[in-house]
Coordinates of C-alpha atoms and ligand atoms in Angstrom, one line a residue:
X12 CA 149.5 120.6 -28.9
X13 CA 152.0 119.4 -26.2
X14 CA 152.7 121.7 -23.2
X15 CA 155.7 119.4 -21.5
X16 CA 158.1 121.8 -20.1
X17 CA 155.8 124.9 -20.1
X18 CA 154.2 126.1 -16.6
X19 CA 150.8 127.7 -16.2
X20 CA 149.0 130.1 -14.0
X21 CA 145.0 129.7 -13.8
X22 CA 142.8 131.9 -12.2
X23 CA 139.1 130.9 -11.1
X24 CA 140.9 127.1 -11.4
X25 CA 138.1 126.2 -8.5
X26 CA 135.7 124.8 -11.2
X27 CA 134.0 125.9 -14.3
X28 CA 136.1 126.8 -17.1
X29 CA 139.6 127.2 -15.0
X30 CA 138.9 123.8 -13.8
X31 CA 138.9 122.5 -17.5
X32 CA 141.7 124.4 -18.7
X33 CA 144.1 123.0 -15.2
X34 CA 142.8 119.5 -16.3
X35 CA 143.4 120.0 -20.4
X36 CA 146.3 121.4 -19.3
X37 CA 148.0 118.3 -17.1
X38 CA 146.9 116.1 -19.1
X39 CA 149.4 117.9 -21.6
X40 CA 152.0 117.6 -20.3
X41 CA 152.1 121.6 -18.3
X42 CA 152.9 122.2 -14.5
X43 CA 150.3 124.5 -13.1
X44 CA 150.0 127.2 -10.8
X45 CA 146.2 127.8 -9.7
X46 CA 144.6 130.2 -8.0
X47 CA 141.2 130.8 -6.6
X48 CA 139.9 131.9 -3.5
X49 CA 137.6 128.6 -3.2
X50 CA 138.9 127.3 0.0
X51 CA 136.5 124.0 -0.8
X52 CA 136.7 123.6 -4.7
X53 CA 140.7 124.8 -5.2
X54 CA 142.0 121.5 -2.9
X55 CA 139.9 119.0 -4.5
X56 CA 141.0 120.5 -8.3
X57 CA 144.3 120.0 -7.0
X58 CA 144.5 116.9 -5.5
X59 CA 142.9 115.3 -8.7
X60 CA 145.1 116.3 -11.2
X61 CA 148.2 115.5 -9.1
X62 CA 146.8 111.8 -8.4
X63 CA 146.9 111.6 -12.1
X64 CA 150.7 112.6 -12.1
X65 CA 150.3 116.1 -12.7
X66 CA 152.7 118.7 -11.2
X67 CA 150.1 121.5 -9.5
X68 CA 151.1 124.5 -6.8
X69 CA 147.3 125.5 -5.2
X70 CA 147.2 129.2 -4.1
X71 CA 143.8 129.9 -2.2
X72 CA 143.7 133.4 -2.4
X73 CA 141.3 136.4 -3.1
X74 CA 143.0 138.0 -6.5
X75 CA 140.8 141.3 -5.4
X76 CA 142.7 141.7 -2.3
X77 CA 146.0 143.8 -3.9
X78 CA 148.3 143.7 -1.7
X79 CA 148.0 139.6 -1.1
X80 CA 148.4 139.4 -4.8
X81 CA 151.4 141.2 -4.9
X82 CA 153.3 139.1 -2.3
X83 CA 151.8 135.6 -3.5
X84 CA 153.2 137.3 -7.6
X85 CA 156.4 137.9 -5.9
X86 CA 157.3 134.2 -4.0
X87 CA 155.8 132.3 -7.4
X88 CA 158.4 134.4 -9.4
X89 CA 161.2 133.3 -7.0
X90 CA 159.8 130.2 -7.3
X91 CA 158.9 129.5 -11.1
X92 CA 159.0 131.4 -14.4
X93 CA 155.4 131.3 -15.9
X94 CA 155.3 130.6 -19.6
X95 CA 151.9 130.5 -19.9
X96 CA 148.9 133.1 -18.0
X97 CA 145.2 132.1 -18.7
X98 CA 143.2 135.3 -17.1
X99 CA 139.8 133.3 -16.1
X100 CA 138.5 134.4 -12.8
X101 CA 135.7 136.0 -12.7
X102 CA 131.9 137.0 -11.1
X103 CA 129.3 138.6 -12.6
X104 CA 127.1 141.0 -10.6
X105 CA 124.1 142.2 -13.2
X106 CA 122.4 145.2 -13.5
X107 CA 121.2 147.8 -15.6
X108 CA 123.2 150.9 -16.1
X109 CA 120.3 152.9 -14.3
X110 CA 120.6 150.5 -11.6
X111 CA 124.3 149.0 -10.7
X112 CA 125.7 151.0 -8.0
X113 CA 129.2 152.5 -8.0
X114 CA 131.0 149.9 -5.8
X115 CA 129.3 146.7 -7.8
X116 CA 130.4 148.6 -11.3
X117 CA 134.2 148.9 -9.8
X118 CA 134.1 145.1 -8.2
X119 CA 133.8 143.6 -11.8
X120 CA 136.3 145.9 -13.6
X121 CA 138.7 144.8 -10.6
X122 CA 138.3 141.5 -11.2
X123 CA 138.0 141.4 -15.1
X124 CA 140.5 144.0 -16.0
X125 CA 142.4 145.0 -13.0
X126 CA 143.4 141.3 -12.0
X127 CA 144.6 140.7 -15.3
X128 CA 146.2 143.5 -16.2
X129 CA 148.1 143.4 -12.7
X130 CA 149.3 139.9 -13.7
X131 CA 150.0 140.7 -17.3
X132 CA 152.1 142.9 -15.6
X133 CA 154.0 141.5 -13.3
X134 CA 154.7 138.3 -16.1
X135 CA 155.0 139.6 -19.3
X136 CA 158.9 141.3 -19.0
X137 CA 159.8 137.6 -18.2
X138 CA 158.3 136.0 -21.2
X139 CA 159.4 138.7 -23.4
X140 CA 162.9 138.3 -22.1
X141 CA 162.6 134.3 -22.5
X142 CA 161.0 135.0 -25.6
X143 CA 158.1 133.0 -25.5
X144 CA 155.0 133.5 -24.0
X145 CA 151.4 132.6 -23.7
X146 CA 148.6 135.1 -22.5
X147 CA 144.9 133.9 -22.8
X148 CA 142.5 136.4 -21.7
X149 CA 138.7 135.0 -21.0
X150 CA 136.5 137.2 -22.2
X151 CA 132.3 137.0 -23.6
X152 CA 129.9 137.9 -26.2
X153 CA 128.2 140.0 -24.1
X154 CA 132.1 141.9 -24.4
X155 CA 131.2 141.9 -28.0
X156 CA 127.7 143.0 -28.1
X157 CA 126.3 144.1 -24.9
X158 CA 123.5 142.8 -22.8
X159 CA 120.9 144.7 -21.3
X160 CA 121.1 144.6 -17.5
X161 CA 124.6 143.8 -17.5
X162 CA 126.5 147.5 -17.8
X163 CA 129.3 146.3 -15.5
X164 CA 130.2 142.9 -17.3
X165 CA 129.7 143.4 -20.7
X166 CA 131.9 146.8 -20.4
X167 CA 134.5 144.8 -18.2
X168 CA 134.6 141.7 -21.2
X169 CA 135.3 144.5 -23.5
X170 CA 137.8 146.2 -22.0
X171 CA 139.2 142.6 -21.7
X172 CA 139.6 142.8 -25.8
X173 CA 141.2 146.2 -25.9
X174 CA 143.7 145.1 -23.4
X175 CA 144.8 141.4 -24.8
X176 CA 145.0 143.8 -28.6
X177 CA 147.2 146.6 -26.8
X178 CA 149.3 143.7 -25.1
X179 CA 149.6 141.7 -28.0
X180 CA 151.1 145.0 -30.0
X181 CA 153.7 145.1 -27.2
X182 CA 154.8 141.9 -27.1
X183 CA 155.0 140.1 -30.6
X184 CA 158.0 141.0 -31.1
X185 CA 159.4 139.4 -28.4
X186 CA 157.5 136.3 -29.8
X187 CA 154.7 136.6 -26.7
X188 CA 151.1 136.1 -27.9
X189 CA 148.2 137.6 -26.3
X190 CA 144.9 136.1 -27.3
X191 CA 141.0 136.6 -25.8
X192 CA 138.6 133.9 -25.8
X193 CA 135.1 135.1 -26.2
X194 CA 133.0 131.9 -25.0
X195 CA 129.3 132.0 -25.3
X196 CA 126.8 130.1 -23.0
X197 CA 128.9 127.4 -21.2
X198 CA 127.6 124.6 -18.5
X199 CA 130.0 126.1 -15.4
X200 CA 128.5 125.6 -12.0
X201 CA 126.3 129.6 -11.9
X202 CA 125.2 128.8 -15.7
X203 CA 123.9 125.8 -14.4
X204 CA 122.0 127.4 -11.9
X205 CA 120.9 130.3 -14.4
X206 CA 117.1 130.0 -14.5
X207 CA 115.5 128.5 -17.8
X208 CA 114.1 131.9 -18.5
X209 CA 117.6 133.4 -19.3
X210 CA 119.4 129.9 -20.5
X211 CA 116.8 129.0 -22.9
X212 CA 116.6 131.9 -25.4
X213 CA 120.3 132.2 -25.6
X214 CA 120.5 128.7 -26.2
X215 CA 118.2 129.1 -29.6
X216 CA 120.1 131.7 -30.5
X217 CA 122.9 129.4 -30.6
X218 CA 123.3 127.8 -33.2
X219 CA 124.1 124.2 -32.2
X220 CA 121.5 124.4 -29.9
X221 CA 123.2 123.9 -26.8
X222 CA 124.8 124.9 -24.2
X223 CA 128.7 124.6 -24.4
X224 CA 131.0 122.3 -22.2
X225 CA 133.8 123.6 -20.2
X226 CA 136.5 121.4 -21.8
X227 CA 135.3 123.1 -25.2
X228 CA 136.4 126.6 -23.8
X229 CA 139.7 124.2 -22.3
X230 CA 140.8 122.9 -25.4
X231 CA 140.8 126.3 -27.4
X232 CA 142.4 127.6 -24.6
X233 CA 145.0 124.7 -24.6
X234 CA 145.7 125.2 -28.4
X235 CA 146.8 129.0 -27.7
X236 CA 149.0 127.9 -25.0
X237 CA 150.6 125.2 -27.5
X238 CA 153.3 126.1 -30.2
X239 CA 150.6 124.9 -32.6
X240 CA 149.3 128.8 -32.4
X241 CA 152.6 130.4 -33.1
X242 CA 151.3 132.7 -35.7
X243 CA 148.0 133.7 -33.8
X244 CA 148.0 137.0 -31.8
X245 CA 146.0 139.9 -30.9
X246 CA 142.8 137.7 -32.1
X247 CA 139.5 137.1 -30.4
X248 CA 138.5 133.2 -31.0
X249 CA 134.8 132.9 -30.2
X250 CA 133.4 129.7 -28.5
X251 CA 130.3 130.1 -28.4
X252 CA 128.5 127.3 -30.3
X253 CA 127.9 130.3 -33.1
X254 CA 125.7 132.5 -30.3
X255 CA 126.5 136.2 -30.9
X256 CA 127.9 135.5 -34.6
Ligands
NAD302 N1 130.2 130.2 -18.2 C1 129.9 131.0 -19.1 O1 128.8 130.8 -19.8 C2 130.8 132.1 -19.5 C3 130.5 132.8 -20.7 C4 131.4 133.8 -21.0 C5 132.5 134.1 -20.3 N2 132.7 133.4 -19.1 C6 133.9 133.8 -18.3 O2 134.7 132.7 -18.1 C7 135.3 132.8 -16.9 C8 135.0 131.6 -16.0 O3 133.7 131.5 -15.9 P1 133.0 130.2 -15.2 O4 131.6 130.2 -15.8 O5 133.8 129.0 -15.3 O6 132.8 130.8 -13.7 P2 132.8 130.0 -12.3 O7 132.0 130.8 -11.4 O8 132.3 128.6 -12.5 O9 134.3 129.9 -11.9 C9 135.0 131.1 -11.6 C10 136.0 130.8 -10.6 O10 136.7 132.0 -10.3 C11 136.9 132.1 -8.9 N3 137.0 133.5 -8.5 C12 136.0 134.4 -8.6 N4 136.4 135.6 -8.0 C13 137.6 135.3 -7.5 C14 138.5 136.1 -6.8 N5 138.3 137.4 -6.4 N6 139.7 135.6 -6.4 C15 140.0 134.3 -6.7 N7 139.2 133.5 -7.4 C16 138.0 134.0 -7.8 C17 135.7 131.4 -8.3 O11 135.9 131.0 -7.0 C18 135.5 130.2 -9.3 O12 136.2 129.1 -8.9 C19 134.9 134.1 -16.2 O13 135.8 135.1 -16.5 C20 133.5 134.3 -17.0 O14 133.2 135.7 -17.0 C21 131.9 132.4 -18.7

């Protein structure tokens, strides 16, 4: 499940599950390219994993903010071919269908489908013409089944699905996979904070009984970026402890 020689672009890489993955990820040998807007958490992420010898470019920026994106896409393509795009960031904003206004509904599609499908975009010609590439989409049960009072994410998470599917039909030929992880309830930094009310019946619906770590999610994640998941494409692996089953 080495990654030596392959570089990778995280999103959300501030903490949580982006954290994990740029850690798994080091410690496997990949150079990274992360990106978050968290001017606090970003540094620190960074300066670890190089301390330990990794090789890690930091890229504070706000993937919402278009036309930023676009020039930071075009100086890391001069600067690097990316092998390997894990999709993570994200922020939830709840409410019920009834409820969620216009501009909240739009903010989470941007940055759980637009973001990625921008960067699928601008990466995917490259790894198709190298042919070999690694696209990991993060997406949730709540993609998979719904959840009430949350109209914007759960349709965001599934349009997550139908995009790493369509993607994947484009690209296997080229020998690019395109792959979603659908995690379930995972101990990141605003589950933490998630009051008992909501954490604890998830947690008996899942069925080991607890709540997931972020290296969990990392290590899956790490496996599709590896050569060890050559023949896997187009697939939704669910991490989720057996929640949403
Ligand atoms: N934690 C869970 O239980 C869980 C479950 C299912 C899916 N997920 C998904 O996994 C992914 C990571 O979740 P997490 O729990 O680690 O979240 P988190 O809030 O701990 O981390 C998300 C990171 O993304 C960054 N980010 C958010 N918006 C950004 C933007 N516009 N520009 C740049 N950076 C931005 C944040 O600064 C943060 O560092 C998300 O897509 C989330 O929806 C999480």
């Amino acid at each position: 499940m080495n990654l030596i020689g392959r570089t990778a672009l995280i999103t959300g890489a501030g903490q949580g599950i982006g954290q994990a993955c740029a850690e798994v990820f080091a410690e496997r040998g990949a150079n990274l390219v992360l990106m978050d807007k968290n001017k606090r958490t970003l540094p620190k992420v960074a300066d670890q994993i190089t301390e330990k010898g990794g090789h890690v470019k930091a890229i504070l920026i706000d993937l919402t903010h278009h036309r930023k994106l676009h020039k930071i896409i075009d100086v890391v393509k001069s600067q690097a071919h990316i092998d390997i795009l894990v999709n993570n960031a994200g922020f939830d904003r709840p409410g019920t269908t009834m409820k969620i206004g216009k501009e909240q509904f739009n903010a989470v599609l941007g940055i759980h489908v637009g973001v990625p499908f921008f960067l699928i975009k601008s990466f995917i010609q490259e790894m198709r013409a190298a042919r070999w590439g690694r696209i990991i989409n993060i997406s949730s049960i709540y993609g998979v089944q719904g959840a009430k009072g949350e109209a914007a994410y759960s349709t965001a998470k599934a349009a997550v699905i139908g995009l790493t599917k369509t993607a994947a039909r484009e690209a296997g030929k080229d020998g690019v996979t395109v792959n979603a992880i659908v995690p379930g309830l995972i101990k990141t930094p605003p589950m933490i904070r998630l009051p008992d009310k909501y954490k604890i019946p998830i947690i008996e619906q899942t069925l080991l009984g607890r709540m997931g770590e972020p290296i969990e999610v990392a290590k899956v994640a790490a496996f599709l970026a590896s050569d060890d998941s050559s023949f896997i494409t187009g697939s939704t692996i669910t991490v989720s402890g057996g929640w949403g089953i």
